[in-house]
Short mmCIF file of C-alpha atoms and ligand atoms in Angstrom, two decimals:
data_model
loop_
_atom_site.label_atom_id
_atom_site.label_comp_id
_atom_site.label_asym_id
_atom_site.label_seq_id
_atom_site.Cartn_x
_atom_site.Cartn_y
_atom_site.Cartn_z
CA GLY O 1 -31.40 75.90 72.27
CA GLU O 2 -32.29 77.76 69.58
CA GLY O 3 -35.89 75.74 68.89
CA LEU O 4 -36.75 74.24 65.60
CA ARG O 5 -35.60 77.29 62.67
CA LEU O 6 -37.80 76.55 59.64
CA PHE O 7 -37.78 79.11 57.12
CA ASP O 8 -41.01 78.60 54.95
CA ALA O 9 -40.83 81.74 52.38
CA GLY O 10 -44.60 82.25 51.86
CA PHE O 11 -46.29 79.98 54.15
CA VAL O 12 -46.01 77.40 51.20
CA ASN O 13 -45.58 74.29 54.41
CA THR O 14 -47.23 76.45 57.32
CA ALA O 15 -51.12 76.02 58.78
CA VAL O 16 -52.02 79.22 60.43
CA ALA O 17 -55.70 78.22 60.84
CA ARG O 18 -58.03 75.70 61.43
CA SER O 19 -61.17 76.51 59.20
CA ARG O 20 -64.18 75.27 58.91
CA ILE O 21 -65.08 77.21 55.67
CA THR O 22 -63.60 76.46 52.53
CA GLU O 23 -62.17 73.24 51.04
CA ILE O 24 -59.68 73.48 48.30
CA ASP O 25 -58.10 70.11 46.69
CA GLY O 26 -55.66 71.43 44.20
CA ALA O 27 -54.52 68.30 42.47
CA LYS O 28 -58.28 67.36 41.88
CA GLY O 29 -59.53 70.95 41.60
CA ILE O 30 -62.10 70.57 43.81
CA LEU O 31 -63.73 73.91 45.69
CA ARG O 32 -66.36 73.65 48.08
CA TYR O 33 -67.58 76.54 50.10
CA ARG O 34 -69.00 74.77 53.90
CA GLY O 35 -69.23 71.57 51.70
CA TYR O 36 -71.10 72.62 48.96
CA PRO O 37 -69.24 72.11 45.46
CA ILE O 38 -68.67 75.07 43.82
CA GLU O 39 -70.37 74.43 40.82
CA GLN O 40 -73.82 73.09 42.63
CA LEU O 41 -73.73 76.70 44.49
CA SER O 42 -72.60 78.96 41.01
CA GLU O 43 -75.94 77.06 39.14
CA LYS O 44 -78.33 77.06 42.17
CA SER O 45 -77.56 79.98 44.51
CA THR O 46 -76.86 83.64 44.38
CA PHE O 47 -73.83 85.69 45.90
CA LEU O 48 -75.72 86.93 49.19
CA GLU O 49 -77.23 83.54 49.67
CA VAL O 50 -73.25 82.71 49.60
CA ALA O 51 -72.26 84.86 51.60
CA TYR O 52 -74.71 83.77 54.49
CA LEU O 53 -73.45 80.36 53.75
CA LEU O 54 -69.85 81.36 54.13
CA ILE O 55 -70.71 83.43 57.22
CA TYR O 56 -72.77 81.30 59.25
CA GLY O 57 -72.07 78.13 57.80
CA GLU O 58 -75.13 76.50 57.04
CA LEU O 59 -77.69 77.28 53.74
CA PRO O 60 -80.53 79.97 55.21
CA SER O 61 -83.94 79.47 55.78
CA LYS O 62 -86.58 81.41 53.75
CA ASN O 63 -87.08 83.81 56.68
CA GLN O 64 -83.17 83.72 57.33
CA PHE O 65 -82.44 84.86 53.98
CA ASP O 66 -85.06 87.29 54.37
CA ASP O 67 -83.88 88.82 57.47
CA PHE O 68 -80.22 88.96 55.76
CA GLU O 69 -81.10 90.44 52.97
CA TYR O 70 -82.98 93.17 54.92
CA GLU O 71 -80.41 94.29 56.79
CA VAL O 72 -77.83 94.20 54.08
CA MET O 73 -79.71 95.87 51.44
CA HIS O 74 -80.82 98.50 54.35
CA HIS O 75 -77.26 99.32 55.18
CA THR O 76 -76.16 100.22 51.87
CA TYR O 77 -75.99 104.20 52.54
CA VAL O 78 -72.74 105.58 53.34
CA HIS O 79 -72.35 108.80 55.15
CA VAL O 80 -72.51 112.03 52.85
CA LYS O 81 -68.87 113.00 54.25
CA LEU O 82 -67.51 109.10 53.25
CA ALA O 83 -68.56 109.85 49.80
CA GLU O 84 -66.99 113.40 49.22
CA LEU O 85 -64.22 112.15 50.40
CA GLU O 86 -64.34 109.34 48.00
CA GLN O 87 -65.43 111.80 45.76
CA SER O 88 -62.17 113.95 46.61
CA PHE O 89 -59.84 111.92 44.59
CA GLN O 90 -58.26 112.76 41.32
CA TYR O 91 -61.18 111.45 38.50
CA ASP O 92 -58.07 109.03 36.74
CA ALA O 93 -57.10 107.69 40.50
CA HIS O 94 -57.19 103.84 40.06
CA PRO O 95 -60.36 103.02 41.63
CA MET O 96 -58.63 100.30 43.55
CA GLY O 97 -56.80 102.74 45.86
CA MET O 98 -60.09 104.82 45.77
CA PHE O 99 -61.63 101.45 47.48
CA ILE O 100 -59.30 100.70 49.63
CA ALA O 101 -59.01 104.28 51.07
CA THR O 102 -62.48 104.72 51.43
CA MET O 103 -62.82 101.59 53.49
CA ALA O 104 -60.56 102.44 55.60
CA ALA O 105 -62.10 105.85 55.83
CA ALA O 106 -65.33 104.09 57.05
CA SER O 107 -64.37 102.44 60.18
CA THR O 108 -63.99 106.52 61.24
CA PHE O 109 -67.42 107.40 60.78
CA ASP O 110 -68.63 103.89 63.17
CA PRO O 111 -68.14 104.31 66.48
CA SER O 112 -67.26 100.87 67.07
CA GLY O 113 -64.99 101.58 64.32
CA ASN O 114 -62.14 102.97 67.20
CA PRO O 115 -61.03 99.62 69.20
CA ALA O 116 -59.06 101.68 71.88
CA LEU O 117 -62.78 103.43 72.89
CA ALA O 118 -64.73 100.49 72.21
CA GLY O 119 -62.13 97.78 74.15
CA SER O 120 -60.65 94.69 73.22
CA ASP O 121 -63.01 92.36 73.25
CA ILE O 122 -66.40 93.43 71.69
CA TYR O 123 -65.97 91.55 68.59
CA THR O 124 -65.01 88.39 70.18
CA LYS O 125 -67.51 88.65 72.57
CA ASP O 126 -70.62 90.91 71.14
CA LYS O 127 -71.70 88.98 68.28
CA LYS O 128 -74.74 91.68 67.94
CA LEU O 129 -72.38 93.99 67.06
CA ARG O 130 -70.25 91.95 64.88
CA ASN O 131 -73.25 90.99 62.79
CA LYS O 132 -74.15 94.60 62.80
CA GLN O 133 -70.68 95.35 61.44
CA ILE O 134 -70.84 92.68 58.76
CA PHE O 135 -74.34 93.65 57.61
CA ARG O 136 -72.63 97.35 57.65
CA ILE O 137 -70.19 96.26 55.35
CA LEU O 138 -71.20 93.97 53.14
CA GLY O 139 -73.96 96.68 52.10
CA LYS O 140 -71.53 99.53 51.76
CA VAL O 141 -68.98 97.40 49.83
CA THR O 142 -71.40 97.70 46.59
CA THR O 143 -71.84 101.55 47.36
CA ILE O 144 -68.28 102.44 47.79
CA ALA O 145 -67.48 100.22 44.67
CA ALA O 146 -69.82 101.75 42.53
CA MET O 147 -68.97 105.36 43.55
CA ALA O 148 -65.56 104.81 42.21
CA TYR O 149 -66.52 103.89 38.67
CA ARG O 150 -69.08 106.89 38.65
CA HIS O 151 -66.34 109.16 39.96
CA ARG O 152 -64.07 107.89 37.27
CA ILE O 153 -66.81 108.66 34.57
CA GLY O 154 -67.56 112.02 35.67
CA ARG O 155 -71.20 111.29 36.56
CA PRO O 156 -72.86 111.77 40.09
CA ALA O 157 -73.31 108.71 42.21
CA ASN O 158 -77.11 106.88 41.76
CA PRO O 159 -78.44 106.00 45.30
CA PRO O 160 -78.88 102.36 46.19
CA GLN O 161 -82.29 100.97 45.95
CA GLN O 162 -84.26 98.99 47.40
CA GLY O 163 -86.68 95.82 45.86
CA LEU O 164 -83.31 94.81 43.65
CA SER O 165 -81.24 92.25 44.19
CA TYR O 166 -77.36 92.90 45.60
CA THR O 167 -75.72 92.10 42.36
CA GLU O 168 -78.76 94.13 40.51
CA ASN O 169 -78.70 97.04 43.05
CA PHE O 170 -75.05 97.20 41.98
CA LEU O 171 -75.46 97.33 38.58
CA TYR O 172 -78.19 99.87 39.17
CA MET O 173 -75.79 102.07 41.12
CA MET O 174 -73.36 101.69 38.58
CA ASP O 175 -76.02 102.34 36.10
CA HIS O 176 -74.01 99.86 33.95
CA LEU O 177 -75.60 96.96 31.98
CA SER O 178 -78.98 98.61 32.65
CA GLU O 179 -82.15 98.67 30.15
CA PRO O 180 -84.37 101.18 30.19
CA GLY O 181 -86.01 102.01 33.40
CA PHE O 182 -82.68 101.37 35.33
CA ARG O 183 -83.77 97.48 35.27
CA PRO O 184 -79.80 95.48 34.84
CA HIS O 185 -80.16 92.89 31.90
CA PRO O 186 -80.96 89.88 33.74
CA VAL O 187 -78.48 87.61 31.81
CA LEU O 188 -75.47 89.93 32.54
CA ALA O 189 -76.86 90.36 36.15
CA ARG O 190 -77.17 86.85 36.70
CA ALA O 191 -73.43 86.15 34.89
CA LEU O 192 -71.88 89.16 37.45
CA ASP O 193 -73.52 87.60 40.49
CA VAL O 194 -72.32 83.72 39.80
CA LEU O 195 -69.05 85.60 39.37
CA PHE O 196 -69.60 87.42 42.87
CA ILE O 197 -70.36 83.48 44.03
CA LEU O 198 -67.15 82.08 42.16
CA HIS O 199 -64.66 84.58 43.50
CA ALA O 200 -66.62 84.81 47.17
CA ASP O 201 -63.82 82.87 49.12
CA HIS O 202 -60.98 80.89 48.53
CA GLU O 203 -59.57 79.46 51.73
CA LEU O 204 -56.12 81.68 52.85
CA ASN O 205 -55.46 83.31 49.70
CA CYS O 206 -53.05 86.31 50.46
CA SER O 207 -55.41 88.81 51.09
CA THR O 208 -57.73 86.44 53.08
CA ALA O 209 -54.64 85.71 55.35
CA ALA O 210 -54.28 89.78 55.59
CA MET O 211 -57.33 89.79 57.09
CA ARG O 212 -56.66 87.20 59.62
CA HIS O 213 -53.70 88.38 60.62
CA ILE O 214 -54.62 92.08 61.20
CA GLY O 215 -57.94 91.22 62.73
CA SER O 216 -55.66 89.11 65.22
CA SER O 217 -55.05 92.28 66.78
CA LEU O 218 -58.59 93.06 67.31
CA VAL O 219 -59.06 96.42 65.17
CA ASP O 220 -62.22 96.96 64.04
CA PRO O 221 -63.51 94.86 60.29
CA TYR O 222 -63.77 97.81 58.34
CA SER O 223 -59.73 98.65 58.91
CA ALA O 224 -58.72 94.77 58.13
CA VAL O 225 -61.28 94.65 55.26
CA ALA O 226 -58.97 97.45 53.81
CA GLY O 227 -55.59 95.85 54.71
CA ALA O 228 -57.00 92.71 53.07
CA ALA O 229 -58.03 94.69 50.08
CA ALA O 230 -54.63 96.50 49.79
CA ALA O 231 -53.02 92.23 49.43
CA LEU O 232 -55.82 91.86 46.96
CA TYR O 233 -54.84 94.85 44.80
CA GLY O 234 -51.29 93.39 43.84
CA PRO O 235 -50.79 91.73 40.00
CA LEU O 236 -49.93 88.54 41.40
CA HIS O 237 -53.38 88.13 43.34
CA GLY O 238 -56.21 89.91 42.65
CA GLY O 239 -55.16 92.80 40.06
CA ALA O 240 -54.06 89.53 37.72
CA ASN O 241 -57.58 89.86 35.91
CA GLU O 242 -56.81 93.34 35.10
CA ALA O 243 -53.18 92.01 33.78
CA VAL O 244 -54.46 89.33 32.19
CA VAL O 245 -56.25 91.32 29.66
CA ARG O 246 -53.26 93.79 29.24
CA MET O 247 -51.41 90.92 28.32
CA LEU O 248 -53.76 89.49 25.65
CA GLU O 249 -54.13 93.04 24.36
CA SER O 250 -50.08 93.67 24.19
CA ILE O 251 -50.23 90.07 22.50
CA GLY O 252 -52.93 91.36 20.32
CA THR O 253 -53.12 88.34 17.69
CA VAL O 254 -53.02 85.00 17.78
CA ASP O 255 -49.67 84.44 15.20
CA LYS O 256 -47.97 86.45 17.99
CA ILE O 257 -48.05 83.88 20.56
CA PRO O 258 -45.09 81.98 20.45
CA ALA O 259 -43.40 85.16 20.47
CA PHE O 260 -44.93 86.07 23.61
CA ILE O 261 -44.53 82.14 25.06
CA GLU O 262 -40.59 82.28 24.33
CA SER O 263 -40.18 85.95 26.29
CA VAL O 264 -41.90 83.93 29.23
CA LYS O 265 -39.72 81.15 29.18
CA ARG O 266 -36.81 83.38 29.12
CA ARG O 267 -38.63 84.60 32.28
CA GLU O 268 -39.26 88.37 30.90
CA LYS O 269 -43.10 87.80 31.61
CA LYS O 270 -45.48 85.69 33.46
CA LEU O 271 -48.26 83.70 31.67
CA MET O 272 -50.94 86.03 33.88
CA GLY O 273 -53.92 83.80 34.81
CA PHE O 274 -51.91 80.84 35.12
CA GLY O 275 -50.51 79.47 37.90
CA HIS O 276 -52.06 78.79 41.70
CA ARG O 277 -50.13 78.19 44.78
CA ILE O 278 -52.67 75.63 45.68
CA TYR O 279 -54.37 74.28 42.09
CA THR O 280 -51.89 72.22 40.37
CA SER O 281 -54.62 71.55 37.81
CA TYR O 282 -57.32 73.32 36.13
CA ASP O 283 -58.76 75.65 38.29
CA PRO O 284 -62.83 74.68 38.48
CA ARG O 285 -63.89 78.44 38.87
CA ALA O 286 -61.91 78.99 35.21
CA THR O 287 -64.28 76.11 34.00
CA ILE O 288 -67.25 77.27 35.12
CA ILE O 289 -66.24 81.17 33.96
CA ARG O 290 -65.01 80.48 30.47
CA LYS O 291 -68.81 78.72 29.90
CA LEU O 292 -70.59 81.91 31.13
CA ALA O 293 -68.39 83.88 28.78
CA TYR O 294 -70.52 82.90 26.09
CA ASP O 295 -73.44 83.27 27.56
CA VAL O 296 -72.31 87.22 28.10
CA PHE O 297 -71.09 87.20 24.63
CA GLU O 298 -74.23 86.52 23.51
CA VAL O 299 -75.89 89.31 25.09
CA VAL O 300 -72.77 91.96 24.74
CA GLY O 301 -71.12 90.34 21.23
CA THR O 302 -68.25 88.48 21.35
CA GLU O 303 -64.80 89.94 22.85
CA PRO O 304 -61.79 89.41 19.75
CA LEU O 305 -59.62 88.76 22.70
CA ILE O 306 -61.01 85.37 23.75
CA GLU O 307 -59.58 83.97 20.23
CA VAL O 308 -55.95 85.10 21.63
CA ALA O 309 -57.00 83.12 25.39
CA GLN O 310 -57.95 80.28 23.68
CA ALA O 311 -55.25 79.72 21.60
CA LEU O 312 -53.01 80.59 24.25
CA GLU O 313 -54.38 78.53 26.95
CA GLN O 314 -53.96 75.37 24.11
CA VAL O 315 -50.44 76.24 23.77
CA ALA O 316 -49.89 76.34 27.47
CA LEU O 317 -51.78 73.31 27.99
CA THR O 318 -49.71 71.38 25.57
CA ASP O 319 -46.50 72.91 25.88
CA GLU O 320 -44.06 71.04 28.69
CA TYR O 321 -42.37 74.15 29.82
CA PHE O 322 -45.98 74.64 31.66
CA THR O 323 -47.48 71.49 32.05
CA SER O 324 -43.68 70.33 33.71
CA ARG O 325 -44.50 73.48 36.08
CA LYS O 326 -48.55 72.30 36.56
CA LEU O 327 -49.38 76.10 35.32
CA TYR O 328 -53.43 75.74 34.28
CA PRO O 329 -55.36 78.44 33.65
CA ASN O 330 -56.88 80.29 37.31
CA VAL O 331 -59.76 82.26 38.00
CA ASP O 332 -58.35 85.67 36.41
CA PHE O 333 -57.80 84.09 33.29
CA TYR O 334 -61.16 84.30 31.89
CA SER O 335 -63.00 86.83 34.23
CA GLY O 336 -61.28 89.97 32.79
CA LEU O 337 -62.84 88.99 29.46
CA ILE O 338 -66.01 88.95 30.71
CA TYR O 339 -65.95 92.15 32.81
CA LYS O 340 -64.10 93.75 29.33
CA ALA O 341 -66.90 92.77 27.62
CA MET O 342 -69.33 94.20 30.01
CA GLY O 343 -67.51 97.01 29.61
CA PHE O 344 -65.67 97.83 32.53
CA PRO O 345 -62.98 99.82 32.87
CA LEU O 346 -59.55 97.21 33.11
CA ASP O 347 -58.57 99.33 35.93
CA TYR O 348 -61.69 98.46 37.82
CA PHE O 349 -61.43 94.54 37.48
CA PRO O 350 -60.01 94.46 40.93
CA VAL O 351 -62.85 96.05 42.44
CA LEU O 352 -65.19 93.59 40.86
CA PHE O 353 -62.95 90.91 42.83
CA ALA O 354 -63.14 92.40 46.10
CA ILE O 355 -66.91 93.30 46.00
CA PRO O 356 -67.27 89.46 46.74
CA ARG O 357 -64.15 88.17 48.62
CA VAL O 358 -65.68 90.81 51.19
CA ALA O 359 -67.83 88.03 52.25
CA GLY O 360 -64.99 85.77 52.35
CA TRP O 361 -63.12 87.93 54.42
CA LEU O 362 -65.70 88.65 56.81
CA ALA O 363 -66.26 84.96 57.21
CA HIS O 364 -62.78 84.29 58.23
CA TRP O 365 -62.81 87.05 60.38
CA SER O 366 -65.83 86.05 62.12
CA GLU O 367 -64.15 82.93 62.67
CA ALA O 368 -61.41 83.70 63.90
CA MET O 369 -63.12 86.03 66.75
CA ASP O 370 -64.87 82.59 67.67
CA GLU O 371 -61.26 81.16 67.89
CA PRO O 372 -60.55 80.29 71.47
CA ASN O 373 -57.38 81.42 73.22
CA ALA O 374 -56.81 83.35 69.79
CA LYS O 375 -53.36 84.96 69.88
CA ILE O 376 -51.93 87.91 67.91
CA TRP O 377 -50.32 86.72 64.77
CA ARG O 378 -46.59 86.99 65.49
CA PRO O 379 -44.71 84.95 63.07
CA ARG O 380 -40.81 84.27 64.12
CA GLN O 381 -38.17 85.17 61.48
CA ILE O 382 -34.73 83.82 61.23
CA TYR O 383 -32.03 86.33 61.81
CA CYS O 384 -29.19 86.75 59.30
CA GLY O 385 -27.91 90.17 59.87
CA GLU O 386 -24.64 91.40 61.55
CA ALA O 387 -23.68 90.44 64.63
CA ARG O 388 -23.49 92.86 67.88
CA ARG O 389 -21.02 95.84 66.88
CA ASP O 390 -20.44 99.55 68.44
CA TYR O 391 -21.23 102.63 67.14
CA VAL O 392 -18.95 104.91 64.79
CA PRO O 393 -18.91 108.38 65.12
CA ILE O 394 -18.97 110.08 62.03
CA GLU O 395 -15.95 111.69 61.89
CA HIS O 396 -14.70 108.36 62.18
CA ARG O 397 -16.64 106.72 59.37
CA ASP O 398 -14.53 106.53 55.85
C1 LIG D 401 -55.59 84.58 42.31
O1 LIG D 401 -54.23 82.03 46.73
C2 LIG D 401 -55.54 82.26 46.35
O2 LIG D 401 -56.17 81.06 46.21
C3 LIG D 401 -55.45 82.96 45.31
C4 LIG D 401 -56.54 83.21 44.60
C5 LIG D 401 -57.92 83.34 45.36
O3 LIG D 401 -59.00 83.42 44.81
O4 LIG D 401 -57.92 83.92 46.03
O5 LIG D 401 -57.17 81.72 43.83
C6 LIG D 401 -56.92 84.61 43.21
O6 LIG D 401 -54.97 85.20 42.97
C7 LIG D 401 -54.92 83.68 41.58
C8 LIG D 401 -53.60 83.91 40.73
C9 LIG D 401 -53.61 84.91 39.96
N1 LIG D 401 -52.54 85.36 39.74
C10 LIG D 401 -51.58 85.24 38.32
O7 LIG D 401 -52.43 84.91 37.60
C11 LIG D 401 -50.51 85.75 38.01
C12 LIG D 401 -49.68 84.68 37.62
N2 LIG D 401 -49.34 83.78 38.33
C13 LIG D 401 -48.25 83.72 38.70
O8 LIG D 401 -47.59 84.34 39.66
C14 LIG D 401 -48.12 82.48 39.84
O9 LIG D 401 -48.53 81.17 39.50
C15 LIG D 401 -48.71 82.41 41.44
C16 LIG D 401 -48.18 83.59 41.76
C17 LIG D 401 -50.39 82.47 41.02
C18 LIG D 401 -48.43 81.12 42.14
O10 LIG D 401 -46.55 81.23 42.11
P1 LIG D 401 -46.23 79.97 42.78
O11 LIG D 401 -46.94 79.33 43.50
O12 LIG D 401 -45.58 80.66 44.30
O13 LIG D 401 -45.51 79.27 42.14
P2 LIG D 401 -43.71 79.77 41.93
O14 LIG D 401 -43.55 81.18 41.49
O15 LIG D 401 -43.08 78.94 43.04
O16 LIG D 401 -43.24 79.43 40.29
C19 LIG D 401 -43.20 78.03 40.17
C20 LIG D 401 -42.38 77.72 38.78
C21 LIG D 401 -41.23 78.93 38.79
O17 LIG D 401 -40.19 78.52 37.61
P3 LIG D 401 -38.76 78.16 38.01
O18 LIG D 401 -38.85 79.73 38.18
O19 LIG D 401 -38.92 77.64 39.75
O20 LIG D 401 -38.55 77.40 36.82
O21 LIG D 401 -43.69 78.55 37.73
C22 LIG D 401 -43.00 79.23 37.48
C23 LIG D 401 -42.19 80.19 38.19
O22 LIG D 401 -41.08 80.73 37.42
N3 LIG D 401 -43.86 79.82 36.99
C24 LIG D 401 -44.89 80.59 35.77
C25 LIG D 401 -45.99 81.22 36.36
N4 LIG D 401 -46.67 81.15 37.63
C26 LIG D 401 -44.96 79.90 37.98
N5 LIG D 401 -44.42 81.16 34.69
C27 LIG D 401 -44.88 81.78 33.87
N6 LIG D 401 -46.38 82.24 34.25
C28 LIG D 401 -46.63 82.15 35.31
N7 LIG D 401 -48.17 82.80 35.54
#
């Protein structure tokens, strides 16, 4: 017979993978990386240590971390031709578009980047090569991201530095939030590191599912990361942090909130930064980011839009339209305000989401490469088009 015909738009009810990386309980607002609560990791760990945990499954020993950090930080350089390619964009090109294009191009600078040449099982069999790719991509991501920012402000790229942490080196290459001597402000560098921890993974969100989907064809991981970043770029996903600030700016002042809420109820607009496919409660990351905002405002001065954001949140948390749909703030609601207060350009925010999420994408990609009898992803469809019919020559068509 036809077999079971289940139409499940957006995979709302379909599990396409088994994973041991991240656990989310949407009703209770729980998020754990490899069993560790996000609250503890954001307080006690660093982004690079969390990247190790996500990819290899355990917190590293001191030696393991030092080796990992050495490898990643010694792969922060990009080929000059790749830098030239990235700097060939218009000065006002969207930095996320530059990031995606440059990440895809990066695969052409890596001999194993050509799967047809390299043979189809290198990533499932050769763990050493897989790790090499992981170090290269984690290392180059910040350089590619920083170069998009420097290009935007018309400044030359800063070469990566040794002796700085992963996030400090990123800020150094941005030459942003730095005090004299290029040492990034410690509070701001830590705040960004915590934001990177919070954005590192989130089980099978749209972009991570894209990473697994693309990776299932055994293409190289640079190309898969470029595809995942393309999914993250969308305003319903990682592009939401930029959309939230644009929404808050369009509202402008607290007294304009009722009119805005009415437009949302008329479905003319969405309350960006609210709602989630999995969380039907407050996103635990939003709770942490909300507090983090104040540490940042202490240093850079408050962000006037925070007042509109809080008033909007209060309305949404008490209004039956939102509570009945279980719409709570998600990770994007407050993160954009911190990035704005830190002086990053609005359209750079999705890039700040992509950098840490590369660790999650690589962790899921690596786990998928280890999956025994892995299959190329090929979902079924329900055909609801025309039945068989014969060709009609154009002279007989009306
Ligand atoms: C991220 O998946 C992940 O884990 C993603 C992420 C990660 O870390 O990777 O957490 C990061 O992408 C967070 C989400 C960022 N996106 C936004 O903030 C954009 C605004 N949010 C919505 O677009 C929406 O909430 C989604 C896309 C996030 C989730 O949509 P769902 O689960 O498909 O919900 P839905 O569209 O089925 O909506 C259910 C109801 C609908 O009402 P009805 O039309 O049926 O009456 O809720 C309404 C929707 O209209 N609704 C909203 C809304 N989100 C849902 N109404 C107003 N504003 C919103 N934001």
